[in-house]
mmCIF file of C-alpha atoms in Angstrom:
data_model
loop_
_atom_site.group_PDB
_atom_site.id
_atom_site.type_symbol
_atom_site.label_atom_id
_atom_site.label_comp_id
_atom_site.label_asym_id
_atom_site.label_seq_id
_atom_site.Cartn_x
_atom_site.Cartn_y
_atom_site.Cartn_z
ATOM 1 C CA MET A 1 60.961 85.974 88.490
ATOM 2 C CA THR A 2 60.546 84.427 91.952
ATOM 3 C CA THR A 3 62.108 85.967 95.043
ATOM 4 C CA ASP A 4 64.676 83.165 95.261
ATOM 5 C CA ALA A 5 65.536 83.497 91.581
ATOM 6 C CA ALA A 6 65.975 87.265 91.930
ATOM 7 C CA SER A 7 68.178 86.779 94.993
ATOM 8 C CA ALA A 8 70.262 84.207 93.126
ATOM 9 C CA GLN A 9 70.718 86.636 90.229
ATOM 10 C CA GLN A 10 71.792 89.413 92.600
ATOM 11 C CA TRP A 11 74.226 87.007 94.247
ATOM 12 C CA GLN A 12 75.691 86.049 90.860
ATOM 13 C CA GLU A 13 76.292 89.723 90.049
ATOM 14 C CA TRP A 14 77.899 90.203 93.473
ATOM 15 C CA HIS A 15 80.121 87.152 92.915
ATOM 16 C CA GLN A 16 81.325 88.514 89.570
ATOM 17 C CA GLN A 17 82.122 91.876 91.157
ATOM 18 C CA ARG A 18 84.133 90.046 93.826
ATOM 19 C CA LEU A 19 86.154 88.203 91.192
ATOM 20 C CA ASP A 20 86.840 91.442 89.319
ATOM 21 C CA ALA A 21 88.002 93.180 92.515
ATOM 22 C CA VAL A 22 90.239 90.300 93.604
ATOM 23 C CA ARG A 23 92.059 89.966 90.282
ATOM 24 C CA ALA A 24 92.370 93.727 89.677
ATOM 25 C CA PRO A 25 95.960 94.929 89.094
ATOM 26 C CA TYR A 26 96.201 96.292 92.639
ATOM 27 C CA GLY A 27 93.772 93.916 94.322
ATOM 28 C CA PRO A 28 94.691 91.501 97.129
ATOM 29 C CA LEU A 29 96.506 89.132 94.759
ATOM 30 C CA SER A 30 99.033 91.883 94.009
ATOM 31 C CA VAL A 31 100.377 92.098 97.571
ATOM 32 C CA THR A 32 103.929 90.780 97.824
ATOM 33 C CA GLY A 33 104.726 91.796 101.396
ATOM 34 C CA THR A 34 104.153 94.043 104.401
ATOM 35 C CA TYR A 35 107.295 95.538 105.944
ATOM 36 C CA TRP A 36 107.317 97.064 109.437
ATOM 37 C CA ILE A 37 109.294 100.277 109.620
ATOM 38 C CA ALA A 38 110.302 99.531 113.207
ATOM 39 C CA GLU A 39 112.253 96.579 111.806
ATOM 40 C CA ALA A 40 114.234 98.702 109.320
ATOM 41 C CA THR A 41 117.995 99.018 109.648
ATOM 42 C CA ALA A 42 119.497 101.923 111.567
ATOM 43 C CA ASP A 43 119.592 104.027 108.393
ATOM 44 C CA GLY A 44 115.975 103.193 107.535
ATOM 45 C CA ALA A 45 116.481 100.529 104.873
ATOM 46 C CA LEU A 46 113.748 97.925 104.328
ATOM 47 C CA GLU A 47 114.746 94.799 102.432
ATOM 48 C CA GLY A 48 113.310 94.924 98.911
ATOM 49 C CA VAL A 49 111.767 98.395 99.371
ATOM 50 C CA PRO A 50 113.522 101.491 97.951
ATOM 51 C CA GLY A 51 114.157 104.597 100.037
ATOM 52 C CA ARG A 52 114.905 105.170 103.696
ATOM 53 C CA TRP A 53 111.962 104.915 106.072
ATOM 54 C CA HIS A 54 111.718 106.358 109.583
ATOM 55 C CA GLN A 55 108.618 106.550 111.792
ATOM 56 C CA THR A 56 107.652 109.217 114.275
ATOM 57 C CA ALA A 57 104.684 109.217 116.613
ATOM 58 C CA ASP A 58 102.340 110.667 113.981
ATOM 59 C CA ALA A 59 103.970 110.201 110.602
ATOM 60 C CA VAL A 60 106.555 108.471 108.465
ATOM 61 C CA VAL A 61 109.536 110.300 106.996
ATOM 62 C CA LEU A 62 110.692 108.930 103.638
ATOM 63 C CA ARG A 63 114.050 109.896 102.168
ATOM 64 C CA ALA A 64 114.985 109.039 98.598
ATOM 65 C CA ASP A 65 117.419 109.990 95.864
ATOM 66 C CA ILE A 66 117.039 109.832 92.107
ATOM 67 C CA MET A 67 118.466 106.298 91.983
ATOM 68 C CA ASP A 68 115.662 104.980 94.185
ATOM 69 C CA GLY A 69 113.179 105.698 91.400
ATOM 70 C CA LEU A 70 110.322 106.622 93.735
ATOM 71 C CA MET A 71 107.367 108.795 92.777
ATOM 72 C CA LEU A 72 105.178 110.671 95.245
ATOM 73 C CA ASP A 73 101.896 112.148 94.003
ATOM 74 C CA GLY A 74 103.086 111.530 90.455
ATOM 75 C CA GLU A 75 106.342 113.452 90.865
ATOM 76 C CA PRO A 76 109.885 112.092 91.362
ATOM 77 C CA LEU A 77 110.808 112.031 95.030
ATOM 78 C CA VAL A 78 114.272 113.424 95.676
ATOM 79 C CA GLY A 79 115.011 114.442 99.243
ATOM 80 C CA GLU A 80 112.669 114.047 102.191
ATOM 81 C CA ALA A 81 108.889 113.832 102.495
ATOM 82 C CA GLU A 82 106.618 113.405 105.493
ATOM 83 C CA LEU A 83 103.776 110.957 104.960
ATOM 84 C CA ALA A 84 100.917 111.284 107.419
ATOM 85 C CA PRO A 85 97.622 109.710 106.333
ATOM 86 C CA GLY A 86 94.474 110.146 108.377
ATOM 87 C CA PRO A 87 92.986 107.208 110.280
ATOM 88 C CA GLN A 88 90.863 106.047 107.333
ATOM 89 C CA THR A 89 93.238 106.830 104.482
ATOM 90 C CA THR A 90 96.432 105.495 103.001
ATOM 91 C CA VAL A 91 99.388 107.072 101.252
ATOM 92 C CA ARG A 92 100.746 105.372 98.157
ATOM 93 C CA VAL A 93 104.202 105.861 96.752
ATOM 94 C CA GLN A 94 104.950 104.536 93.268
ATOM 95 C CA HIS A 95 108.020 102.523 92.251
ATOM 96 C CA GLY A 96 107.562 101.658 88.603
ATOM 97 C CA GLU A 97 104.342 99.666 88.513
ATOM 98 C CA ARG A 98 104.583 98.845 92.200
ATOM 99 C CA ARG A 99 102.571 100.805 94.761
ATOM 100 C CA LEU A 100 103.944 101.239 98.268
ATOM 101 C CA GLU A 101 101.010 101.619 100.627
ATOM 102 C CA LEU A 102 101.544 103.062 104.076
ATOM 103 C CA LEU A 103 99.463 101.579 106.894
ATOM 104 C CA ARG A 104 99.352 101.783 110.669
ATOM 105 C CA ARG A 105 98.354 99.234 113.297
ATOM 106 C CA GLU A 106 98.407 99.949 117.031
ATOM 107 C CA GLY A 107 100.913 102.767 116.647
ATOM 108 C CA GLN A 108 103.273 100.863 114.345
ATOM 109 C CA TRP A 109 103.786 101.846 110.715
ATOM 110 C CA ALA A 110 104.343 99.483 107.807
ATOM 111 C CA VAL A 111 104.796 99.580 104.041
ATOM 112 C CA ARG A 112 102.683 97.171 102.010
ATOM 113 C CA VAL A 113 103.862 96.475 98.472
ATOM 114 C CA HIS A 114 101.373 95.944 95.622
ATOM 115 C CA ASP A 115 102.833 94.547 92.389
ATOM 116 C CA PRO A 116 100.597 93.788 89.356
ATOM 117 C CA SER A 117 103.209 91.216 88.305
ATOM 118 C CA ALA A 118 102.940 89.294 91.590
ATOM 119 C CA PRO A 119 103.100 85.495 91.173
ATOM 120 C CA ALA A 120 99.742 85.112 92.961
ATOM 121 C CA ARG A 121 98.026 87.058 90.166
ATOM 122 C CA ARG A 122 99.605 84.906 87.475
ATOM 123 C CA VAL A 123 98.482 81.578 88.944
ATOM 124 C CA PHE A 124 95.024 82.651 90.145
ATOM 125 C CA THR A 125 92.158 80.928 88.307
ATOM 126 C CA GLY A 126 89.197 81.829 90.504
ATOM 127 C CA ILE A 127 87.491 81.470 93.871
ATOM 128 C CA ARG A 128 85.924 78.127 94.702
ATOM 129 C CA THR A 129 82.408 79.146 95.674
ATOM 130 C CA THR A 130 79.236 77.220 96.507
ATOM 131 C CA PRO A 131 76.210 78.091 94.331
ATOM 132 C CA TYR A 132 73.562 80.246 95.942
ATOM 133 C CA ASP A 133 71.367 78.468 98.518
ATOM 134 C CA PRO A 134 68.347 80.455 99.766
ATOM 135 C CA HIS A 135 68.246 78.395 102.979
ATOM 136 C CA TRP A 136 71.408 80.169 104.126
ATOM 137 C CA SER A 137 70.036 83.691 103.675
ATOM 138 C CA LEU A 138 68.768 84.171 107.215
ATOM 139 C CA VAL A 139 67.026 86.778 109.324
ATOM 140 C CA GLY A 140 69.076 87.611 112.397
ATOM 141 C CA HIS A 141 68.798 89.983 115.329
ATOM 142 C CA PHE A 142 71.532 92.378 116.422
ATOM 143 C CA ARG A 143 72.091 92.871 120.151
ATOM 144 C CA PRO A 144 74.510 95.764 120.737
ATOM 145 C CA TYR A 145 76.781 95.757 123.755
ATOM 146 C CA GLN A 146 76.287 98.556 126.258
ATOM 147 C CA ALA A 147 79.915 99.516 125.623
ATOM 148 C CA ARG A 148 82.149 98.300 122.838
ATOM 149 C CA ARG A 149 84.513 95.513 123.857
ATOM 150 C CA GLU A 150 88.112 94.905 122.878
ATOM 151 C CA VAL A 151 89.565 91.417 122.610
ATOM 152 C CA ARG A 152 93.066 90.318 121.682
ATOM 153 C CA VAL A 153 93.169 87.877 118.785
ATOM 154 C CA GLU A 154 95.945 86.362 116.744
ATOM 155 C CA ASN A 155 96.374 87.773 113.246
ATOM 156 C CA ALA A 156 97.407 86.045 110.032
ATOM 157 C CA ASP A 157 100.979 87.350 110.410
ATOM 158 C CA GLY A 158 101.344 85.586 113.769
ATOM 159 C CA ARG A 159 100.973 88.684 115.964
ATOM 160 C CA GLU A 160 98.210 89.478 118.435
ATOM 161 C CA ARG A 161 96.180 92.646 117.966
ATOM 162 C CA THR A 162 93.024 94.213 119.368
ATOM 163 C CA LEU A 163 89.687 93.515 117.696
ATOM 164 C CA GLU A 164 86.852 95.851 118.666
ATOM 165 C CA LEU A 165 83.408 94.262 118.989
ATOM 166 C CA GLY A 166 80.155 96.191 119.149
ATOM 167 C CA GLY A 167 77.598 93.462 119.771
ATOM 168 C CA GLU A 168 76.361 90.090 118.615
ATOM 169 C CA VAL A 169 74.038 88.727 115.963
ATOM 170 C CA VAL A 170 71.698 85.883 116.850
ATOM 171 C CA PHE A 171 70.232 83.713 114.088
ATOM 172 C CA THR A 172 68.693 80.294 113.530
ATOM 173 C CA ALA A 173 70.601 78.224 110.984
ATOM 174 C CA PRO A 174 69.074 75.546 108.723
ATOM 175 C CA ASP A 175 69.980 73.003 111.432
ATOM 176 C CA ALA A 176 67.130 74.633 113.441
ATOM 177 C CA ARG A 177 69.533 75.660 116.201
ATOM 178 C CA GLU A 178 70.210 79.188 117.424
ATOM 179 C CA HIS A 179 73.723 80.504 116.918
ATOM 180 C CA THR A 180 75.518 83.711 117.869
ATOM 181 C CA LEU A 181 78.361 85.652 116.251
ATOM 182 C CA ALA A 182 80.204 88.571 117.843
ATOM 183 C CA VAL A 183 80.425 91.425 115.334
ATOM 184 C CA SER A 184 82.199 94.712 114.791
ATOM 185 C CA VAL A 185 80.204 97.796 113.807
ATOM 186 C CA VAL A 186 81.730 99.497 110.769
ATOM 187 C CA GLY A 187 80.951 102.286 108.334
ATOM 188 C CA SER A 188 77.407 103.613 108.663
ATOM 189 C CA GLY A 189 76.320 100.898 111.084
ATOM 190 C CA ALA A 190 77.010 97.826 108.945
ATOM 191 C CA LEU A 191 78.192 94.697 110.753
ATOM 192 C CA TRP A 192 81.297 92.578 110.181
ATOM 193 C CA ALA A 193 82.113 89.174 111.639
ATOM 194 C CA VAL A 194 85.191 86.973 111.509
ATOM 195 C CA PHE A 195 84.064 83.372 111.865
ATOM 196 C CA ALA A 196 85.002 79.743 111.442
ATOM 197 C CA ASP A 197 82.694 76.740 111.207
ATOM 198 C CA GLY A 198 82.577 72.990 110.789
ATOM 199 C CA THR A 199 84.116 73.195 107.300
ATOM 200 C CA SER A 200 87.028 75.500 108.197
ATOM 201 C CA GLY A 201 90.423 74.071 107.358
ATOM 202 C CA GLU A 202 88.808 71.173 105.523
ATOM 203 C CA SER A 203 86.467 72.054 102.656
ATOM 204 C CA SER A 204 86.930 75.809 103.187
ATOM 205 C CA TYR A 205 89.673 78.219 104.224
ATOM 206 C CA ARG A 206 90.514 78.294 107.939
ATOM 207 C CA PHE A 207 88.243 81.307 108.583
ATOM 208 C CA ARG A 208 86.033 83.710 106.648
ATOM 209 C CA PHE A 209 84.469 87.157 106.826
ATOM 210 C CA LEU A 210 80.756 87.960 106.853
ATOM 211 C CA ARG A 211 79.346 91.425 106.264
ATOM 212 C CA THR A 212 75.767 92.613 106.640
ATOM 213 C CA GLY A 213 73.929 95.847 106.138
ATOM 214 C CA ALA A 214 72.981 98.089 109.047
ATOM 215 C CA PRO A 215 70.322 96.536 111.304
ATOM 216 C CA GLY A 216 66.800 97.907 111.205
ATOM 217 C CA PRO A 217 65.285 99.931 114.072
ATOM 218 C CA ASP A 218 64.088 96.680 115.651
ATOM 219 C CA GLY A 219 67.557 95.117 115.382
ATOM 220 C CA SER A 220 66.625 92.792 112.517
ATOM 221 C CA VAL A 221 69.374 92.155 109.982
ATOM 222 C CA ARG A 222 69.857 89.933 106.944
ATOM 223 C CA VAL A 223 72.575 87.339 107.606
ATOM 224 C CA ASP A 224 73.441 85.898 104.194
ATOM 225 C CA PHE A 225 76.157 83.276 104.421
ATOM 226 C CA ASN A 226 76.087 82.966 100.638
ATOM 227 C CA ARG A 227 78.137 86.157 100.758
ATOM 228 C CA ALA A 228 80.710 84.883 103.219
ATOM 229 C CA THR A 229 84.072 85.910 101.790
ATOM 230 C CA LEU A 230 87.643 84.772 102.038
ATOM 231 C CA PRO A 231 89.875 87.150 104.012
ATOM 232 C CA PRO A 232 92.636 88.911 102.056
ATOM 233 C CA SER A 233 95.195 86.593 103.699
ATOM 234 C CA ALA A 234 93.725 83.723 101.658
ATOM 235 C CA PHE A 235 94.948 85.388 98.467
ATOM 236 C CA ALA A 236 98.469 86.473 99.392
ATOM 237 C CA ASP A 237 100.900 86.682 102.263
ATOM 238 C CA GLY A 238 101.452 90.108 103.767
ATOM 239 C CA PHE A 239 97.957 90.687 105.146
ATOM 240 C CA LEU A 240 97.192 91.070 108.860
ATOM 241 C CA CYS A 241 93.690 89.580 108.944
ATOM 242 C CA PRO A 242 92.358 88.812 112.439
ATOM 243 C CA PHE A 243 91.389 85.265 113.359
ATOM 244 C CA PRO A 244 87.895 84.656 114.803
ATOM 245 C CA PRO A 245 87.408 86.001 118.327
ATOM 246 C CA PRO A 246 86.374 83.620 121.130
ATOM 247 C CA GLY A 247 82.914 82.190 120.490
ATOM 248 C CA ASN A 248 82.938 82.802 116.726
ATOM 249 C CA THR A 249 83.689 79.222 115.712
ATOM 250 C CA LEU A 250 80.278 77.805 114.867
ATOM 251 C CA ASP A 251 79.728 74.178 115.789
ATOM 252 C CA THR A 252 77.817 73.564 112.564
ATOM 253 C CA PRO A 253 79.046 73.400 108.949
ATOM 254 C CA VAL A 254 78.383 76.452 106.779
ATOM 255 C CA PRO A 255 78.539 74.863 103.305
ATOM 256 C CA VAL A 256 77.949 78.050 101.276
ATOM 257 C CA GLY A 257 79.878 81.182 100.331
ATOM 258 C CA GLU A 258 83.456 81.463 99.175
ATOM 259 C CA ARG A 259 85.423 78.331 100.017
ATOM 260 C CA ASP A 260 89.033 78.724 98.901
ATOM 261 C CA VAL A 261 91.323 80.150 96.225
ATOM 262 C CA ALA A 262 91.744 78.244 92.971
ATOM 263 C CA ARG A 263 95.227 78.488 91.514
#
């Protein structure tokens, strides 16, 4: 098997794993809403969400009675419970088949509802995706910033939030021109970019995500646009995905990767 054929096979396996994750019972298609606790009524009621929700500086207090039908850690919740996930974790409360996920952004708490019976799951038929093209699997170079930078960008829910950037990746596209993307450093040094391009809003969704592995000691990194993915906000409302930061709209079409949701 040639190198390109092996890469295409690996991409096909990755694509299938993506489809399986997206259409999973509690995948992105299951999200039916995100509800900010600061917008609850005076007694803590959130429209369409059982229980009474109140936020403190470090936690959320949830009050429920037997009629609310809530489960916490597999046990009926009657009375009061303090929910305080760590910075990289979530707390899920069960309401029948629905999962109520607690999340926090810039000091504000919200409840995100996952429902396996969500309409988006019922009408989903796949992800429109361009077949693998080896010309768009590129070698790039990562240039870290001396200090991480914070920029304010609009999010998919219409609010502005901070996006932390750790450097930029420089690469030469098939158009033979050099391009640059600002990236965040995540996990064990992997890179993540939010970008748009000449196809955005036309033959592809308005923006996409691109993830890479950790750069090598010399800063080299594989930039494979075949694995550009749709953000969760493409699958369902209720996500807070950031839009591309300044400079991350490429002035060239990127005709590969995930394009849009098929319904």
